[in-house]
Amino acid sequence: MGRNKIHVDINKLIDLIDKGYTQIQIAKELRIGKNTIVRILEENNLSTKTRYEDLVGKVYGKLTVIKRLKNTKDRRRLYLCRCECGNLAKVKAKYLTNGDTRSCGCYKNFENYQDKNYHEAFSKIGEKYGRLTIINIEKDTKKNRYYMIYKCDCGNIVKDFYSRVKSGYRVSCGCYAREQSSKRMSNICHYNLYSKYRWYFIKNDGQRVNCRSGYEVIFANYLIVNDIEFEYEPNIFKLEDGKRYTPDFYLVKEDKYIEIKGINYELYDKGNQKEKFELFSKDHNIELYYWEDLCRICGIKYKCYSNILTKAKRLNLCPEEYLGNKLYL
């Protein structure tokens, strides 16, 4: 027994096809099976239209799609796009969606320019400027530029632009600036004859020596009274990473350095002196004296240091004269 032939309004079918309906949508609209729709389409030499995604307004790489153009001769969809550089370009849809085309052509030229610059930058490896030697190249893909990787003479690794280093704007990883700063401060402290309080002591030959604190005055006079040969701030020593350190006293016969610190480093440490002291003590014989140590060594009755200054004021003596004369001389 043969199947009953289903009659379909062909005009309505064509209208649905023109509206972009798919086979499934047409079958649902006409209330017949999908296989039947396929057979009817074949019998009437019809086909549904493929529904393509509209690309207008979308961005692909550096290209923004402006409008749809007439299909190419091979029936490919064609779009007009505007590149970030301002140029217009006609691009097939498939080249936009698969990533083959990302610009009007300017980006490819830029990549060639980058490659040329990269090879030129790579050839500069080994060059040295100041304390910095070029050891590698690093590409910043986000900003389309290159950094030079440098190794400083001190061993640190830094990155910077070639122009900044070649021009002398930068000469090290930062150790040179720290070293010069430390050197300047050491020289200021070492040769400054007028500190804030103008502390001083008088040597046996009558020479006046300015120092940084009353604690140092006490210890210096103790050494003078007991005929202990010493040097005050004997030298400026260069430490690691460009830091500089000047010990307060050097005891010649004992070959020992002394650092005088009235207040414990844990309470007050100006200029990271504790770190410098520890670095210096690795290779030198040095001792650290606090106020209680000075009292014990110098035979002074332990009391608040400010009491000594108050007593000097009552006697109408400047603190250094009181410390230099009343305590010892």
Coordinates of C-alpha atoms in Angstrom, one line a residue:
M1 CA 0.0 0.0 0.0
G2 CA 1.6 3.3 -1.1
R3 CA 2.0 6.4 1.1
N4 CA -0.5 9.2 0.8
K5 CA 1.1 12.2 -0.9
I6 CA 1.2 15.3 1.3
H7 CA 0.3 18.5 -0.5
V8 CA 2.2 21.6 0.6
D9 CA 1.5 25.2 -0.4
I10 CA 4.7 25.9 -2.4
N11 CA 4.2 29.7 -2.3
K12 CA 4.1 29.6 1.5
L13 CA 7.2 27.3 1.5
I14 CA 9.1 29.7 -0.7
D15 CA 8.1 32.6 1.5
L16 CA 9.4 30.9 4.6
I17 CA 12.7 30.1 2.8
D18 CA 13.0 33.8 1.8
K19 CA 12.5 34.8 5.5
G20 CA 15.5 32.7 6.4
Y21 CA 13.7 29.8 8.1
T22 CA 15.7 26.6 8.6
Q23 CA 14.3 23.2 7.6
I24 CA 13.4 22.4 11.2
Q25 CA 11.6 25.8 11.6
I26 CA 9.7 25.2 8.3
A27 CA 8.6 21.7 9.3
K28 CA 7.3 23.1 12.6
E29 CA 5.5 25.9 10.8
L30 CA 3.9 23.6 8.3
R31 CA 3.3 20.8 10.8
I32 CA 5.0 18.1 8.9
G33 CA 8.1 16.0 9.4
K34 CA 11.7 17.2 8.6
N35 CA 12.2 14.2 6.3
T36 CA 9.1 15.2 4.4
I37 CA 10.4 18.8 4.0
V38 CA 13.7 17.5 2.7
R39 CA 11.9 15.4 0.1
I40 CA 9.6 18.3 -1.0
L41 CA 12.6 20.7 -1.3
E42 CA 14.4 18.1 -3.6
E43 CA 11.2 17.6 -5.7
N44 CA 10.8 21.3 -6.3
N45 CA 14.5 22.0 -6.7
L46 CA 14.5 24.3 -3.6
S47 CA 16.9 24.8 -0.7
T48 CA 17.0 26.8 2.5
K49 CA 19.4 29.6 2.9
T50 CA 22.4 29.3 5.2
R51 CA 22.1 31.7 8.1
Y52 CA 25.4 33.5 8.5
E53 CA 26.5 35.5 11.6
D54 CA 26.4 39.2 11.0
L55 CA 29.9 40.6 11.6
V56 CA 29.2 44.3 11.4
G57 CA 30.4 46.1 14.5
K58 CA 32.7 43.4 15.6
V59 CA 36.5 43.8 16.1
Y60 CA 39.1 41.4 14.8
G61 CA 42.6 42.3 15.7
K62 CA 43.1 45.9 14.6
L63 CA 40.1 45.8 12.2
T64 CA 36.5 47.0 13.0
V65 CA 33.8 45.7 10.6
I66 CA 31.9 48.6 9.1
K67 CA 29.4 47.1 6.6
R68 CA 28.6 44.1 4.4
L69 CA 29.6 44.3 0.8
K70 CA 28.5 42.4 -2.3
N71 CA 29.7 38.8 -2.3
T72 CA 32.9 38.0 -4.2
K73 CA 32.9 36.2 -7.6
D74 CA 33.4 32.9 -5.7
R75 CA 30.3 33.8 -3.7
R76 CA 32.2 34.5 -0.5
R77 CA 30.9 37.1 2.0
L78 CA 32.9 40.3 1.9
Y79 CA 33.1 43.1 4.5
L80 CA 34.4 46.6 4.6
C81 CA 36.7 47.2 7.7
R82 CA 38.5 50.1 9.2
C83 CA 42.0 49.6 10.6
E84 CA 43.3 51.3 13.8
C85 CA 45.8 53.1 11.6
G86 CA 42.9 54.7 9.7
N87 CA 43.0 52.7 6.5
L88 CA 40.0 50.9 5.0
A89 CA 40.3 47.3 3.9
K90 CA 37.9 44.8 2.1
V91 CA 38.2 41.4 3.9
K92 CA 36.5 38.1 3.3
A93 CA 34.5 36.9 6.3
K94 CA 36.4 33.7 6.7
Y95 CA 39.7 35.5 7.0
L96 CA 38.3 37.6 9.8
T97 CA 36.8 34.8 11.8
N98 CA 39.8 32.4 11.5
G99 CA 42.3 35.1 12.4
D100 CA 44.3 35.2 9.2
T101 CA 43.7 38.9 8.7
R102 CA 44.3 41.2 11.7
S103 CA 45.0 44.5 10.0
C104 CA 45.1 46.4 6.7
G105 CA 48.7 45.3 6.4
C106 CA 50.3 47.8 8.7
Y107 CA 50.7 45.3 11.6
K108 CA 52.7 43.0 9.4
N109 CA 55.0 45.8 8.5
F110 CA 55.3 46.7 12.2
E111 CA 56.2 43.1 13.0
N112 CA 58.9 43.2 10.3
Y113 CA 60.1 46.4 11.9
Q114 CA 60.2 44.8 15.3
D115 CA 62.1 41.8 14.0
K116 CA 64.7 44.1 12.5
N117 CA 64.9 46.1 15.8
Y118 CA 65.2 42.8 17.8
H119 CA 68.1 41.6 15.8
E120 CA 69.8 45.0 16.1
A121 CA 69.2 45.0 19.9
F122 CA 70.4 41.4 20.2
S123 CA 73.7 42.4 18.5
K124 CA 74.4 44.8 21.4
I125 CA 74.7 42.0 24.0
G126 CA 78.1 42.3 25.7
E127 CA 78.3 46.1 25.5
K128 CA 79.1 47.8 28.8
Y129 CA 78.2 51.2 30.0
G130 CA 79.3 52.4 33.4
R131 CA 78.9 49.4 35.7
L132 CA 76.2 47.8 33.5
T133 CA 76.8 45.0 30.9
I134 CA 74.1 43.9 28.5
I135 CA 73.4 40.2 28.9
N136 CA 70.0 39.7 27.3
I137 CA 66.9 41.2 25.6
E138 CA 63.3 41.2 26.9
K139 CA 60.3 42.0 24.8
D140 CA 57.3 43.8 26.2
T141 CA 54.5 42.5 24.0
K142 CA 51.8 44.7 25.6
K143 CA 53.6 47.9 24.7
N144 CA 55.5 46.6 21.7
R145 CA 59.0 47.6 23.0
Y146 CA 62.2 46.0 24.2
Y147 CA 64.2 46.2 27.4
M148 CA 67.8 45.5 27.8
I149 CA 68.8 43.1 30.7
Y150 CA 71.9 44.3 32.4
K151 CA 74.3 42.8 35.0
C152 CA 75.8 45.3 37.3
D153 CA 79.4 44.9 38.5
C154 CA 78.0 44.3 42.0
G155 CA 76.1 41.2 40.7
N156 CA 72.6 42.6 40.6
I157 CA 70.4 42.1 37.5
V158 CA 68.3 45.0 36.3
K159 CA 66.4 45.9 33.1
D160 CA 66.1 49.3 31.4
F161 CA 66.0 51.0 28.0
Y162 CA 69.2 51.1 26.0
S163 CA 69.0 54.8 25.4
R164 CA 68.9 55.6 29.2
V165 CA 72.0 53.6 29.9
K166 CA 74.0 54.6 26.7
S167 CA 73.4 58.3 27.4
G168 CA 74.8 57.8 30.9
Y169 CA 71.5 58.6 32.6
R170 CA 71.8 55.3 34.4
V171 CA 75.2 53.9 35.3
S172 CA 74.5 51.1 37.8
C173 CA 71.7 49.0 39.4
G174 CA 71.6 51.8 42.1
C175 CA 74.6 50.8 44.0
Y176 CA 76.7 53.7 42.7
A177 CA 74.2 56.3 43.9
R178 CA 74.0 54.6 47.4
E179 CA 77.8 54.4 47.5
Q180 CA 78.2 58.1 46.7
S181 CA 75.5 59.1 49.1
S182 CA 77.2 57.1 51.9
K183 CA 80.6 58.5 50.9
R184 CA 79.3 62.1 51.1
M185 CA 77.7 61.5 54.5
S186 CA 80.8 59.8 55.8
N187 CA 82.9 62.8 54.7
I188 CA 80.6 65.2 56.2
C189 CA 80.7 63.4 59.5
H190 CA 84.4 62.8 59.3
Y191 CA 85.5 66.3 58.6
N192 CA 82.7 68.4 60.0
L193 CA 84.2 70.6 62.8
Y194 CA 80.8 71.9 64.0
S195 CA 78.3 69.2 64.9
K196 CA 74.9 70.1 66.4
Y197 CA 76.2 70.2 70.0
R198 CA 79.9 70.9 69.1
W199 CA 81.1 68.1 71.3
Y200 CA 84.9 67.9 71.6
F201 CA 87.9 66.6 73.7
I202 CA 91.4 67.9 74.1
K203 CA 94.3 65.6 73.3
N204 CA 97.6 65.6 75.3
D205 CA 99.2 67.8 72.6
G206 CA 96.5 70.4 73.0
Q207 CA 94.7 69.5 69.8
R208 CA 91.0 70.0 69.9
V209 CA 89.0 67.1 68.3
N210 CA 85.4 67.6 67.5
C211 CA 83.2 64.5 67.9
R212 CA 79.5 63.5 67.5
S213 CA 78.3 63.0 71.1
G214 CA 79.0 63.4 74.8
Y215 CA 79.3 59.6 75.1
E216 CA 82.4 59.8 72.8
V217 CA 83.8 62.6 74.9
I218 CA 83.6 60.5 78.0
F219 CA 85.4 57.5 76.4
A220 CA 88.0 59.7 74.7
N221 CA 88.9 61.3 78.1
Y222 CA 89.1 57.9 79.7
L223 CA 91.6 56.8 77.1
I224 CA 93.6 60.0 77.5
V225 CA 93.8 59.8 81.3
N226 CA 94.9 56.2 81.1
D227 CA 97.5 56.8 78.4
I228 CA 95.8 54.4 76.0
E229 CA 96.9 55.1 72.4
F230 CA 93.9 55.6 70.1
E231 CA 92.7 57.2 67.0
Y232 CA 89.3 58.9 66.7
E233 CA 87.3 57.9 63.5
P234 CA 90.5 56.4 62.0
N235 CA 89.1 55.6 58.5
I236 CA 86.1 55.3 56.3
F237 CA 85.5 51.7 55.3
K238 CA 83.7 50.6 52.2
L239 CA 81.2 47.8 52.9
E240 CA 79.0 45.6 50.8
D241 CA 76.6 47.1 48.3
G242 CA 78.4 50.5 48.4
K243 CA 77.7 51.2 52.0
R244 CA 80.3 53.0 54.1
Y245 CA 81.1 52.8 57.8
T246 CA 83.3 54.8 60.1
P247 CA 84.0 53.3 63.6
D248 CA 84.3 55.8 66.4
F249 CA 87.7 54.7 67.9
Y250 CA 90.7 52.5 67.1
L251 CA 92.8 51.2 70.0
V252 CA 96.3 50.9 68.4
K253 CA 98.0 48.4 70.7
E254 CA 95.0 46.2 71.0
D255 CA 94.3 46.4 67.3
K256 CA 90.6 46.8 68.1
Y257 CA 87.8 49.2 67.0
I258 CA 85.2 50.6 69.4
E259 CA 81.7 51.8 68.5
I260 CA 80.1 54.1 71.1
K261 CA 76.3 54.0 71.1
G262 CA 74.5 55.7 74.0
I263 CA 71.1 54.3 73.1
N264 CA 70.5 50.7 72.2
Y265 CA 70.1 50.1 68.5
E266 CA 66.7 48.4 69.2
L267 CA 65.4 51.7 70.5
Y268 CA 67.0 54.1 68.0
D269 CA 68.9 53.4 64.8
K270 CA 69.5 56.3 62.5
G271 CA 70.8 55.4 59.1
N272 CA 70.8 51.6 59.6
Q273 CA 73.9 51.8 61.7
K274 CA 73.2 48.4 63.3
E275 CA 73.4 46.8 59.8
K276 CA 76.7 48.6 59.0
F277 CA 78.1 47.6 62.4
E278 CA 77.3 43.9 61.8
L279 CA 78.7 44.0 58.3
F280 CA 82.0 45.6 59.5
S281 CA 82.3 43.1 62.5
K282 CA 82.4 40.2 60.0
D283 CA 86.0 41.1 59.1
H284 CA 87.2 43.3 61.9
N285 CA 87.7 43.2 65.6
I286 CA 85.2 45.6 67.0
E287 CA 83.2 46.0 70.2
L288 CA 80.0 48.0 70.8
Y289 CA 79.6 50.0 74.0
Y290 CA 76.3 51.3 75.4
W291 CA 75.9 53.9 78.2
E292 CA 76.0 51.2 80.9
D293 CA 79.2 49.8 79.4
L294 CA 80.8 53.2 79.5
C295 CA 79.9 53.6 83.1
R296 CA 81.4 50.2 84.0
I297 CA 84.6 50.7 81.9
C298 CA 85.2 54.3 82.9
G299 CA 84.3 53.9 86.5
I300 CA 81.4 56.4 86.4
K301 CA 78.5 56.0 88.8
Y302 CA 75.6 54.8 86.6
K303 CA 72.9 57.4 86.3
C304 CA 70.8 58.9 83.5
Y305 CA 73.0 60.6 81.0
S306 CA 70.7 63.6 81.1
N307 CA 71.6 64.1 84.8
I308 CA 75.2 64.7 83.8
L309 CA 74.1 67.5 81.4
T310 CA 71.9 69.0 84.1
K311 CA 74.7 69.0 86.6
A312 CA 77.0 70.7 84.0
K313 CA 74.4 73.4 83.5
R314 CA 74.2 74.1 87.2
L315 CA 78.0 74.6 87.4
N316 CA 77.7 77.0 84.4
L317 CA 79.8 74.7 82.3
C318 CA 79.1 73.5 78.8
P319 CA 78.6 69.8 78.7
E320 CA 81.8 68.9 76.9
E321 CA 83.9 70.9 79.4
Y322 CA 82.2 69.2 82.3
L323 CA 82.7 65.8 80.7
G324 CA 86.3 66.6 79.8
N325 CA 87.4 68.2 83.1
K326 CA 85.1 67.3 85.9
L327 CA 85.0 63.6 85.2
Y328 CA 88.7 63.0 84.5
L329 CA 91.1 65.9 83.9

